[in-house]
CSV table of C-alpha atoms in Angstrom, one decimal:
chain,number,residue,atom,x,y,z
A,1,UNK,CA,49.1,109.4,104.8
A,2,UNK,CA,47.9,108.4,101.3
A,3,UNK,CA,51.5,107.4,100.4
A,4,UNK,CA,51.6,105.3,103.4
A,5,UNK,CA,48.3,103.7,102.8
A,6,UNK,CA,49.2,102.7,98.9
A,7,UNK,CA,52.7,101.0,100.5
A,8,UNK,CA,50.9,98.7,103.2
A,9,UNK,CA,48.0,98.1,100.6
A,10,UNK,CA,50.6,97.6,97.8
A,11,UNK,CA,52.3,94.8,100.3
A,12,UNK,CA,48.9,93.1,100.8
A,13,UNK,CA,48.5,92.5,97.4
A,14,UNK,CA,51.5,91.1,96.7
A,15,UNK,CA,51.1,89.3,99.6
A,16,UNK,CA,47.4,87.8,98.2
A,17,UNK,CA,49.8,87.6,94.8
A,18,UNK,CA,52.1,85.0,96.1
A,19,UNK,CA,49.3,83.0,98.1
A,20,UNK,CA,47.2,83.2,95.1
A,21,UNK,CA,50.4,81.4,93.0
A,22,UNK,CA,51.6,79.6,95.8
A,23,UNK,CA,52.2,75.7,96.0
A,24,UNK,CA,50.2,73.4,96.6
A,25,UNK,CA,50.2,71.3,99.9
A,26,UNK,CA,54.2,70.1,100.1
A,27,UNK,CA,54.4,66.6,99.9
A,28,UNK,CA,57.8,64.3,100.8
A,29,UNK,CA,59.8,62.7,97.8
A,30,UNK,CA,62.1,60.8,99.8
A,31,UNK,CA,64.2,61.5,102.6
A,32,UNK,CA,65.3,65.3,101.7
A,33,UNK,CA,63.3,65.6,99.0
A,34,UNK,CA,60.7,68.3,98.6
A,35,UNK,CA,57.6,68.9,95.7
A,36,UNK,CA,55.5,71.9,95.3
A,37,UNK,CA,53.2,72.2,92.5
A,38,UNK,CA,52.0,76.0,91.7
A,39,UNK,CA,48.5,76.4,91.1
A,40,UNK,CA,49.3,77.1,87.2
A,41,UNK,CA,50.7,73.5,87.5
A,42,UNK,CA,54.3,74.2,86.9
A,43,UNK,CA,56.6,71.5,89.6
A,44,UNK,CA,59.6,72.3,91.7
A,45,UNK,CA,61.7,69.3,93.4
A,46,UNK,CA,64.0,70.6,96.4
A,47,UNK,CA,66.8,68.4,98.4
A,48,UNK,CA,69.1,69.9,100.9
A,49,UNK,CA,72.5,68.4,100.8
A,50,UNK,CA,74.6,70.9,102.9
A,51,UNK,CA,77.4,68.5,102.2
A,52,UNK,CA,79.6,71.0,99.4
A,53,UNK,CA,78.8,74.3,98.6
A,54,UNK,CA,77.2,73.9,95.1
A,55,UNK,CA,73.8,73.9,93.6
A,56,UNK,CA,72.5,72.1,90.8
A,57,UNK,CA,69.1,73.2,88.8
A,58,UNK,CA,67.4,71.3,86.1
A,59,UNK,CA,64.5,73.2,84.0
A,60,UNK,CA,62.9,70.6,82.3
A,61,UNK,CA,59.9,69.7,79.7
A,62,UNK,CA,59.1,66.8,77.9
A,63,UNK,CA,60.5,67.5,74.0
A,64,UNK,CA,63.8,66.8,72.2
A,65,UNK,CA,63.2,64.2,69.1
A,66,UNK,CA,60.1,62.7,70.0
A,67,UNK,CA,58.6,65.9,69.6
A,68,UNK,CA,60.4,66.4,65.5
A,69,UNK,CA,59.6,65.6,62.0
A,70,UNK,CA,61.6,66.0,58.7
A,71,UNK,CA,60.8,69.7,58.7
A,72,UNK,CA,61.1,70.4,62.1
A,73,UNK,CA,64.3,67.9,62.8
A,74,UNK,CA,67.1,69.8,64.7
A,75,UNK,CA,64.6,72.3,65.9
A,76,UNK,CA,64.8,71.3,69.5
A,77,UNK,CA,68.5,71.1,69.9
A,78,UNK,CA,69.1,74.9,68.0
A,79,UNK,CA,66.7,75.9,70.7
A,80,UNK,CA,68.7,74.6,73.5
A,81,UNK,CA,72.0,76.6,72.0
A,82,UNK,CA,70.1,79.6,71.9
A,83,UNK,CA,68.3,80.0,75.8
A,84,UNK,CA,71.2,81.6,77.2
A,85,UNK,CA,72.0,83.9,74.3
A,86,UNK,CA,70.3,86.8,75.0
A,87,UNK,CA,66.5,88.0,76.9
A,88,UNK,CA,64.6,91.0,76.9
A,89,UNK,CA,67.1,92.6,79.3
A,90,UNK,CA,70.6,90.3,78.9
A,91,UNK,CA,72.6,89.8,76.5
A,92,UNK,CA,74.0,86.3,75.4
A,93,UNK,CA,77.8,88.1,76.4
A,94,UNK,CA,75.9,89.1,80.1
A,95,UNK,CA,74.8,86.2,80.7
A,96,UNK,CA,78.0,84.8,80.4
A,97,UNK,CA,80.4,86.9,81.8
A,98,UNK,CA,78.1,87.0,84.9
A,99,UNK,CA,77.7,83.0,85.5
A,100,UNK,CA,81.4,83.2,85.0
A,101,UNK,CA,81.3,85.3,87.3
A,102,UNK,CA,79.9,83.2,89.8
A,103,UNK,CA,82.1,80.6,89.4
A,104,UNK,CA,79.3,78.7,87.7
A,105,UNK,CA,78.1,77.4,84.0
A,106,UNK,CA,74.5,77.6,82.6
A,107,UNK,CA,73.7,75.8,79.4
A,108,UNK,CA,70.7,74.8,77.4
A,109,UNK,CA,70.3,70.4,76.4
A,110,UNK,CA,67.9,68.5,74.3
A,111,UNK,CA,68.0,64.6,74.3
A,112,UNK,CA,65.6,62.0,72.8
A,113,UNK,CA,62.6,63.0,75.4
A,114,UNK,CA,63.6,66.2,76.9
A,115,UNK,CA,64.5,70.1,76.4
A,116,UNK,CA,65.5,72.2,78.7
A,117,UNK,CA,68.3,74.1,80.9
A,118,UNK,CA,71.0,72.9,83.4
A,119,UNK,CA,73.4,74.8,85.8
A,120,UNK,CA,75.7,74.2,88.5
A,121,UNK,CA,76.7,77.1,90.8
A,122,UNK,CA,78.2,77.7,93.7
A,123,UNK,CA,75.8,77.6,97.1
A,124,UNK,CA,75.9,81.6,97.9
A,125,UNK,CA,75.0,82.7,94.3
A,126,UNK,CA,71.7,80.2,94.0
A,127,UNK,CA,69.4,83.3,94.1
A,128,UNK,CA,70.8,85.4,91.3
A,129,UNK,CA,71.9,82.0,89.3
A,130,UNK,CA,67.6,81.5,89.9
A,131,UNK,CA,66.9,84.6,88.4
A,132,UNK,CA,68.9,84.1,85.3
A,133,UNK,CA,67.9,80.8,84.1
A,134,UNK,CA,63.9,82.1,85.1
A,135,UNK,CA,64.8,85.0,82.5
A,136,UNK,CA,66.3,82.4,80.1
A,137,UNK,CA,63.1,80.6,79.9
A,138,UNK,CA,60.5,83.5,80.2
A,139,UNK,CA,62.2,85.7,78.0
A,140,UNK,CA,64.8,84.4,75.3
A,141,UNK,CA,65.1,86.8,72.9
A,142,UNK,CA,66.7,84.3,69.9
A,143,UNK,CA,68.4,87.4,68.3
A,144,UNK,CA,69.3,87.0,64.8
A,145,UNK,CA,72.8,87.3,64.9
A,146,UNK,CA,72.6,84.3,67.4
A,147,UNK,CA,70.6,81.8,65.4
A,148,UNK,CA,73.2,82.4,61.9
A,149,UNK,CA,75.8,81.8,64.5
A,150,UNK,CA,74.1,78.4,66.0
A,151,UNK,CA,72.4,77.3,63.0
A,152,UNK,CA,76.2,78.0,61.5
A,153,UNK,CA,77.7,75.6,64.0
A,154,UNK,CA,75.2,73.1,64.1
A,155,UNK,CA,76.3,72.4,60.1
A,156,UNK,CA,79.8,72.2,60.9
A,157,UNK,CA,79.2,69.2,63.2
A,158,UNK,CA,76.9,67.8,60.7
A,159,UNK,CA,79.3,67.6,58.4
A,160,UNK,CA,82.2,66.7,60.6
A,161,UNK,CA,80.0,63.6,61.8
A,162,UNK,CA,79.3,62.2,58.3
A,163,UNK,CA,83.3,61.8,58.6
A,164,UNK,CA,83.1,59.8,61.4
A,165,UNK,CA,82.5,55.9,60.8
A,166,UNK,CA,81.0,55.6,64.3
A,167,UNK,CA,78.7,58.4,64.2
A,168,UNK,CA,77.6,57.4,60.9
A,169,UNK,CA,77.1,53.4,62.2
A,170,UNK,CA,74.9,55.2,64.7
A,171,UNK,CA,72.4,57.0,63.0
A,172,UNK,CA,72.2,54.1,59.6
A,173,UNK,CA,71.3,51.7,62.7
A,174,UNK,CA,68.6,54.8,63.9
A,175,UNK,CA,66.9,54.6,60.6
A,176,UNK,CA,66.7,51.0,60.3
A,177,UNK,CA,65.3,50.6,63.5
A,178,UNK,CA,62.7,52.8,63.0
A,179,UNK,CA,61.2,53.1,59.7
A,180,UNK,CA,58.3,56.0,61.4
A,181,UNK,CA,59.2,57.0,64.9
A,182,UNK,CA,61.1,60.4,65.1
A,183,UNK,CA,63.6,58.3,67.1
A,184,UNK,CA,64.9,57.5,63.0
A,185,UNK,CA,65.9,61.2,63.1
A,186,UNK,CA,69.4,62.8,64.0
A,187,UNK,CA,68.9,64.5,67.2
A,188,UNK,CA,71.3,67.3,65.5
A,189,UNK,CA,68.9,67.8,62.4
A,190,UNK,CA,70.2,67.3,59.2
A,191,UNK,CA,71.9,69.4,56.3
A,192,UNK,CA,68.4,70.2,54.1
A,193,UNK,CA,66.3,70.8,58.0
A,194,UNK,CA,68.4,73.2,60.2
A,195,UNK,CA,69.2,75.4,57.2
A,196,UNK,CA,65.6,76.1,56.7
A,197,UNK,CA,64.5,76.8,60.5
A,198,UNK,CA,64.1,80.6,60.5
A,199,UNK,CA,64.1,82.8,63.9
A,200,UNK,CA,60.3,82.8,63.7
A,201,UNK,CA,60.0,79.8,63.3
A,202,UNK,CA,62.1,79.0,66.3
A,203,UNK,CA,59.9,81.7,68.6
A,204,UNK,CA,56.7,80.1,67.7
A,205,UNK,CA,57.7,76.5,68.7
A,206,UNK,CA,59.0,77.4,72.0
A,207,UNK,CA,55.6,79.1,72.9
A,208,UNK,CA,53.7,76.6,71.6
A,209,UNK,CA,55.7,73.4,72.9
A,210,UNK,CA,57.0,74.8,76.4
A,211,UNK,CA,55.0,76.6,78.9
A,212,UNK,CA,55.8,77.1,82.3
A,213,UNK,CA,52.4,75.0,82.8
A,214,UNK,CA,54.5,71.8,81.7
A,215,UNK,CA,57.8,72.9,83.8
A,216,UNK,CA,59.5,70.9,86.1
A,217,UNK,CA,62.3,72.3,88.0
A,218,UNK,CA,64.9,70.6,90.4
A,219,UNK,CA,67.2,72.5,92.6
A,220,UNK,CA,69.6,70.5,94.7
A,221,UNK,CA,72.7,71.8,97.0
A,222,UNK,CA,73.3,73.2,100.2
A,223,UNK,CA,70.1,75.5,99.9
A,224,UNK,CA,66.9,76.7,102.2
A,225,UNK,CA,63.9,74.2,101.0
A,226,UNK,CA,61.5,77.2,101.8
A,227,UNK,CA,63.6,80.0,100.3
A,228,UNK,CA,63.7,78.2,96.9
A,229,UNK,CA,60.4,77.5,97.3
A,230,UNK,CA,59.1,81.4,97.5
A,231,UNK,CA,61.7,82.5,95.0
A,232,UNK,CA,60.3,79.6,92.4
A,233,UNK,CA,56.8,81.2,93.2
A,234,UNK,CA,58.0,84.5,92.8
A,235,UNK,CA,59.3,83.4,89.5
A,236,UNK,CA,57.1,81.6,87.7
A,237,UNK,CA,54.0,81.4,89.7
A,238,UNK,CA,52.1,84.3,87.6
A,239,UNK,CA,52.2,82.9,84.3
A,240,UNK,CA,49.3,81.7,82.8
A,241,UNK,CA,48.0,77.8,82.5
A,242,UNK,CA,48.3,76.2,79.3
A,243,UNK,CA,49.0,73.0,77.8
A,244,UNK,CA,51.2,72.0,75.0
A,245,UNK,CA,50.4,70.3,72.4
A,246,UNK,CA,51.1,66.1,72.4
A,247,UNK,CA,52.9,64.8,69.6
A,248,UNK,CA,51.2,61.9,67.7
A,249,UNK,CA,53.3,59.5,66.9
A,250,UNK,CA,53.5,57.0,64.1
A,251,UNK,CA,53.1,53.2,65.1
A,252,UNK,CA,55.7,51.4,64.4
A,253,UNK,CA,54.9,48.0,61.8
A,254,UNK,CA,55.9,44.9,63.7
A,255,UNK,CA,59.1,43.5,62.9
A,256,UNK,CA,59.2,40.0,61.4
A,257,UNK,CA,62.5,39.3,61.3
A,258,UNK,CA,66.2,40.6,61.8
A,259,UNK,CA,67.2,43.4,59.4
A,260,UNK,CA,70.7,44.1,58.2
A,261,UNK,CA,71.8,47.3,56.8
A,262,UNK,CA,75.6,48.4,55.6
A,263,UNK,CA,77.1,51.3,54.5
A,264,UNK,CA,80.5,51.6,52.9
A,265,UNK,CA,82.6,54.7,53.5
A,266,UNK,CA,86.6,55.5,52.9
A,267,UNK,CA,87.9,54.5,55.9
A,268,UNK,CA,90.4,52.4,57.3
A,269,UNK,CA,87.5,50.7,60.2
A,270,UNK,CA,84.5,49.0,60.2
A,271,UNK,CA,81.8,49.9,63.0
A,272,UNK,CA,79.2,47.3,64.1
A,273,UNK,CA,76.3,48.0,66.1
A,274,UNK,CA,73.2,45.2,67.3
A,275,UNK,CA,70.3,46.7,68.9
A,276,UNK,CA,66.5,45.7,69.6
A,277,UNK,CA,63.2,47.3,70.2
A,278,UNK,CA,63.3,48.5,74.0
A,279,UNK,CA,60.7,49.1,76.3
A,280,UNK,CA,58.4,52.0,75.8
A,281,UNK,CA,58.8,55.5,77.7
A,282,UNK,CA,56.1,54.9,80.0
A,283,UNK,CA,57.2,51.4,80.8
A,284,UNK,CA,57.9,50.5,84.5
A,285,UNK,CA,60.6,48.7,83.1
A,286,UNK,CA,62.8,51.1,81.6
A,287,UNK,CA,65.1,51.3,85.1
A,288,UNK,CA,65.4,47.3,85.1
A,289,UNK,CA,66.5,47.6,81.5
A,290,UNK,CA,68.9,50.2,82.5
A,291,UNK,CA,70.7,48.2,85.0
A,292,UNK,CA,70.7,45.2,83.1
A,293,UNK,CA,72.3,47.6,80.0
């Protein structure tokens, strides 16, 4: 009898758990299209497209350069190597032998304005493909083995890219463009940051730059809207609300007039790039200035 009463009053609560952490009113997006909000403010976007039999999820915060200084440059996209190399229970090797597994790939990006993870899979495996890229975020365990090894690679292209004219034409037009913006910085780091950015150092700026509170998440494939819906719940609904911090950002001095800027390197090609100031992030213009590009 008492065992029987602690299992139904053990399926209440959890029950009351997922209510408590459950989405907010689901509103339309667009023909398809599904948002839910969790009451700890992390955002899931479902479509159905039963068309193939593959799923695509995005994890995604707002990071990547704008969020990076001359200490810190690199930071973000060292992070993004190291998500799905290793959690509390996985290893990095687990995690990929199983989303081999599944016929499927799971990797960690950082652009410009954004950090976060992406994964294609195939339709029946969505759950389990779910459940890894939830432990990815909630639990990375950045061993130290795994940042020498990323850190290691992330110098090799650094110094592979100052062979490369175009590369090189890219990033001189980057820091002539912006004198103060972060946007000035290689998204890669450089040779005297990413040597310096310890394991520690790496833990604490996840925590403090990407909580599930800031999380948006997109699932779209042939899927059940309301499945993904309770299993995003399940997921992330019971950690905590908190906000990260927002970078402050140096203004920019107007320009007065066009700015040149060469550099000479030992190589049989010249690389020209012409650019201007763009709109800002926030601008409603940005997707006019897309299709125009």
């Amino acid at each position: 009898k008492a065992a029987e009463l602690e299992s139904r009053l053990r399926a209440v609560l959890d029950e009351a758990s997922r209510a408590a952490t459950a989405a907010r009113p689901v509103e339309s997006a667009g023909e398809g299209t599904v948002r839910v909000q969790l009451a700890n403010g992390a955002r899931l976007i479902v479509r159905a497209d039963p068309s193939v039999p593959l799923v695509a999820l995005r994890a995604v915060w707002s990071g990547g350069l704008r969020r990076e200084d001359e200490a810190t440059n690199g930071i973000n996209n060292l992070l993004a190597a190291l998500l799905t190399r290793g959690t509390g229970s996985r290893s990095g090797d687990e995690i990929s032998a199983t989303v081999e597994g599944m016929a499927g790939s799971i990797s960690g990006f950082s652009g410009f304005n954004s950090f976060g993870l992406r994964g294609e899979i195939l339709a029946r495996h969505w759950e389990e493909a779910l459940e890894i890229v939830a432990d990815c975020l909630l639990h990375p365990a950045l061993p130290e083995v795994e940042v020498d090894r990323a850190r290691r690679q992330v110098l090799d292209d650094l110094r592979a890219r100052q062979d490369s004219p175009g590369a090189v034409a890219l990033q001189l037009f980057a820091r002539t463009l912006y004198q103060s913006h972060p946007y000035r910085l290689d998204p890669l780091g450089s040779l005297d940051s990413v040597p310096r950015l310890t394991r520690r150092q790496l833990g604490d700026y996840y925590r403090r730059n990407f909580p599930v509170s800031e999380l948006v998440f997109s699932v779209v494939g042939d899927v059940d809207v309301a499945a993904v819906q309770r299993k995003f719940a399940d997921l992330f609904g019971t950690a905590p609300r908190r906000a990260a911090p927002r970078p402050e950002l140096p203004a920019e001095p107007p320009r007065r007039a066009p700015t040149d800027a060469v550099q000479h390197i030992d190589k049989q090609q010249a690389h020209l790039v012409v650019g201007y100031p763009g709109v800002s992030l926030v601008s409603q213009d940005r997707y006019t200035l897309e299709v125009l590009a």
